Amino acid sequence: MITGRPVEGEIVGYVRGARGTYGFVGYNYRIRLEYKEKVYYVTAMEGVTTASGNIPKKNLGMYCYVYFNPKAPKKTVAIKGFHRVEWLATLLLLIGLLSIILELILMI
């Protein structure tokens, strides 16, 4: 995100990212974008999780902006505006810190 430029792309498919032990499979988005009259197919860090055997169809054909670095076109990209996991992690961190502070206050 720091070294990339926002470039418009289209979600055209998925790449299998990870397989869970309880019947879940994670897929990363595959995005087609054009940068300086060249077409690139890149993989996003963001993705979708489904049950094993299901083919995901979420957000197919959706246009989005990605942070693309033309010096490293083979690396993964970040989708602009898809920061749900980061917000959830920040919220959990704040709840944890609040509970520690409350516990320390109750000990005094």
mmCIF file of C-alpha atoms in Angstrom:
data_model
loop_
_atom_site.group_PDB
_atom_site.id
_atom_site.type_symbol
_atom_site.label_atom_id
_atom_site.label_comp_id
_atom_site.label_asym_id
_atom_site.label_seq_id
_atom_site.Cartn_x
_atom_site.Cartn_y
_atom_site.Cartn_z
ATOM 1 C CA MET A 1 0.000 0.000 0.000
ATOM 2 C CA ILE A 2 2.884 2.358 0.717
ATOM 3 C CA THR A 3 4.768 1.948 -2.567
ATOM 4 C CA GLY A 4 1.793 1.188 -4.804
ATOM 5 C CA ARG A 5 -0.374 3.439 -6.900
ATOM 6 C CA PRO A 6 -4.169 3.149 -6.942
ATOM 7 C CA VAL A 7 -5.110 1.472 -10.230
ATOM 8 C CA GLU A 8 -8.594 0.387 -11.273
ATOM 9 C CA GLY A 9 -9.033 -3.330 -11.800
ATOM 10 C CA GLU A 10 -11.736 -5.965 -12.131
ATOM 11 C CA ILE A 11 -12.128 -9.087 -10.018
ATOM 12 C CA VAL A 12 -12.086 -11.916 -12.547
ATOM 13 C CA GLY A 13 -11.579 -15.010 -10.426
ATOM 14 C CA TYR A 14 -10.035 -16.671 -7.408
ATOM 15 C CA VAL A 15 -6.810 -18.411 -6.441
ATOM 16 C CA ARG A 16 -6.904 -21.059 -3.749
ATOM 17 C CA GLY A 17 -5.071 -19.577 -0.796
ATOM 18 C CA ALA A 18 -5.494 -21.921 2.160
ATOM 19 C CA ARG A 19 -7.374 -24.982 3.282
ATOM 20 C CA GLY A 20 -8.688 -25.355 6.807
ATOM 21 C CA THR A 21 -9.041 -28.514 8.871
ATOM 22 C CA TYR A 22 -12.777 -28.152 9.452
ATOM 23 C CA GLY A 23 -14.013 -28.076 5.869
ATOM 24 C CA PHE A 24 -13.309 -24.458 4.968
ATOM 25 C CA VAL A 25 -11.244 -23.159 2.049
ATOM 26 C CA GLY A 26 -9.849 -19.646 1.592
ATOM 27 C CA TYR A 27 -9.558 -18.091 -1.855
ATOM 28 C CA ASN A 28 -7.691 -14.905 -2.772
ATOM 29 C CA TYR A 29 -9.137 -12.590 -5.411
ATOM 30 C CA ARG A 30 -7.568 -12.640 -8.888
ATOM 31 C CA ILE A 31 -7.683 -9.165 -10.421
ATOM 32 C CA ARG A 32 -7.190 -7.976 -13.997
ATOM 33 C CA LEU A 33 -5.848 -4.444 -14.349
ATOM 34 C CA GLU A 34 -4.375 -2.250 -17.041
ATOM 35 C CA TYR A 35 -1.409 -0.042 -16.299
ATOM 36 C CA LYS A 36 0.288 2.010 -19.043
ATOM 37 C CA GLU A 37 -1.389 -0.032 -21.791
ATOM 38 C CA LYS A 38 -0.237 -3.374 -20.352
ATOM 39 C CA VAL A 39 -2.585 -5.954 -18.867
ATOM 40 C CA TYR A 40 -1.632 -7.552 -15.540
ATOM 41 C CA TYR A 41 -3.270 -10.389 -13.641
ATOM 42 C CA VAL A 42 -2.464 -10.001 -9.958
ATOM 43 C CA THR A 43 -3.475 -11.745 -6.753
ATOM 44 C CA ALA A 44 -4.956 -9.753 -3.892
ATOM 45 C CA MET A 45 -4.220 -10.220 -0.202
ATOM 46 C CA GLU A 46 -7.942 -10.073 0.485
ATOM 47 C CA GLY A 47 -10.212 -12.961 -0.285
ATOM 48 C CA VAL A 48 -13.255 -14.997 0.639
ATOM 49 C CA THR A 49 -13.768 -18.135 2.730
ATOM 50 C CA THR A 50 -16.237 -20.858 1.755
ATOM 51 C CA ALA A 51 -17.068 -24.410 2.727
ATOM 52 C CA SER A 52 -15.155 -27.164 0.906
ATOM 53 C CA GLY A 53 -16.729 -28.090 -2.403
ATOM 54 C CA ASN A 54 -18.344 -24.684 -2.956
ATOM 55 C CA ILE A 55 -17.101 -22.436 -5.721
ATOM 56 C CA PRO A 56 -17.092 -18.787 -4.611
ATOM 57 C CA LYS A 57 -18.949 -16.225 -6.701
ATOM 58 C CA LYS A 58 -18.760 -13.254 -4.352
ATOM 59 C CA ASN A 59 -17.681 -9.959 -5.969
ATOM 60 C CA LEU A 60 -16.965 -11.485 -9.404
ATOM 61 C CA GLY A 61 -16.984 -8.742 -12.035
ATOM 62 C CA MET A 62 -16.688 -6.005 -9.417
ATOM 63 C CA TYR A 63 -14.467 -3.049 -10.262
ATOM 64 C CA CYS A 64 -12.161 -1.872 -7.502
ATOM 65 C CA TYR A 65 -8.985 0.098 -6.955
ATOM 66 C CA VAL A 66 -5.842 -1.771 -5.951
ATOM 67 C CA TYR A 67 -2.464 -0.530 -4.767
ATOM 68 C CA PHE A 68 -0.230 -1.696 -7.634
ATOM 69 C CA ASN A 69 3.542 -1.359 -7.773
ATOM 70 C CA PRO A 70 4.736 -1.537 -11.419
ATOM 71 C CA LYS A 71 8.300 -2.335 -10.285
ATOM 72 C CA ALA A 72 7.062 -5.607 -8.702
ATOM 73 C CA PRO A 73 4.093 -6.766 -10.830
ATOM 74 C CA LYS A 74 4.259 -10.397 -9.598
ATOM 75 C CA LYS A 75 3.703 -9.515 -5.936
ATOM 76 C CA THR A 76 0.308 -9.429 -4.256
ATOM 77 C CA VAL A 77 -1.731 -6.240 -4.145
ATOM 78 C CA ALA A 78 -4.058 -4.708 -1.575
ATOM 79 C CA ILE A 79 -7.597 -3.737 -2.534
ATOM 80 C CA LYS A 80 -8.456 -0.167 -1.580
ATOM 81 C CA GLY A 81 -11.435 -0.131 0.767
ATOM 82 C CA PHE A 82 -11.324 -3.842 1.749
ATOM 83 C CA HIS A 83 -9.987 -3.348 5.261
ATOM 84 C CA ARG A 84 -12.515 -5.326 7.275
ATOM 85 C CA VAL A 85 -9.940 -7.605 8.891
ATOM 86 C CA GLU A 86 -7.750 -4.692 9.982
ATOM 87 C CA TRP A 87 -10.711 -2.940 11.620
ATOM 88 C CA LEU A 88 -11.727 -6.129 13.406
ATOM 89 C CA ALA A 89 -8.171 -6.657 14.687
ATOM 90 C CA THR A 90 -8.007 -3.042 15.893
ATOM 91 C CA LEU A 91 -11.347 -3.383 17.681
ATOM 92 C CA LEU A 92 -10.236 -6.584 19.419
ATOM 93 C CA LEU A 93 -6.975 -4.920 20.452
ATOM 94 C CA LEU A 94 -8.848 -1.974 21.965
ATOM 95 C CA ILE A 95 -11.236 -4.280 23.835
ATOM 96 C CA GLY A 96 -8.267 -6.235 25.200
ATOM 97 C CA LEU A 97 -6.469 -3.083 26.327
ATOM 98 C CA LEU A 98 -9.632 -1.776 27.961
ATOM 99 C CA SER A 99 -10.116 -5.016 29.880
ATOM 100 C CA ILE A 100 -6.496 -4.915 31.109
ATOM 101 C CA ILE A 101 -6.883 -1.315 32.261
ATOM 102 C CA LEU A 102 -10.139 -2.115 34.056
ATOM 103 C CA GLU A 103 -8.527 -5.120 35.754
ATOM 104 C CA LEU A 104 -5.621 -2.980 36.957
ATOM 105 C CA ILE A 105 -7.998 -0.325 38.294
ATOM 106 C CA LEU A 106 -9.995 -2.958 40.195
ATOM 107 C CA MET A 107 -6.802 -4.354 41.754
ATOM 108 C CA ILE A 108 -5.891 -0.948 43.227
#
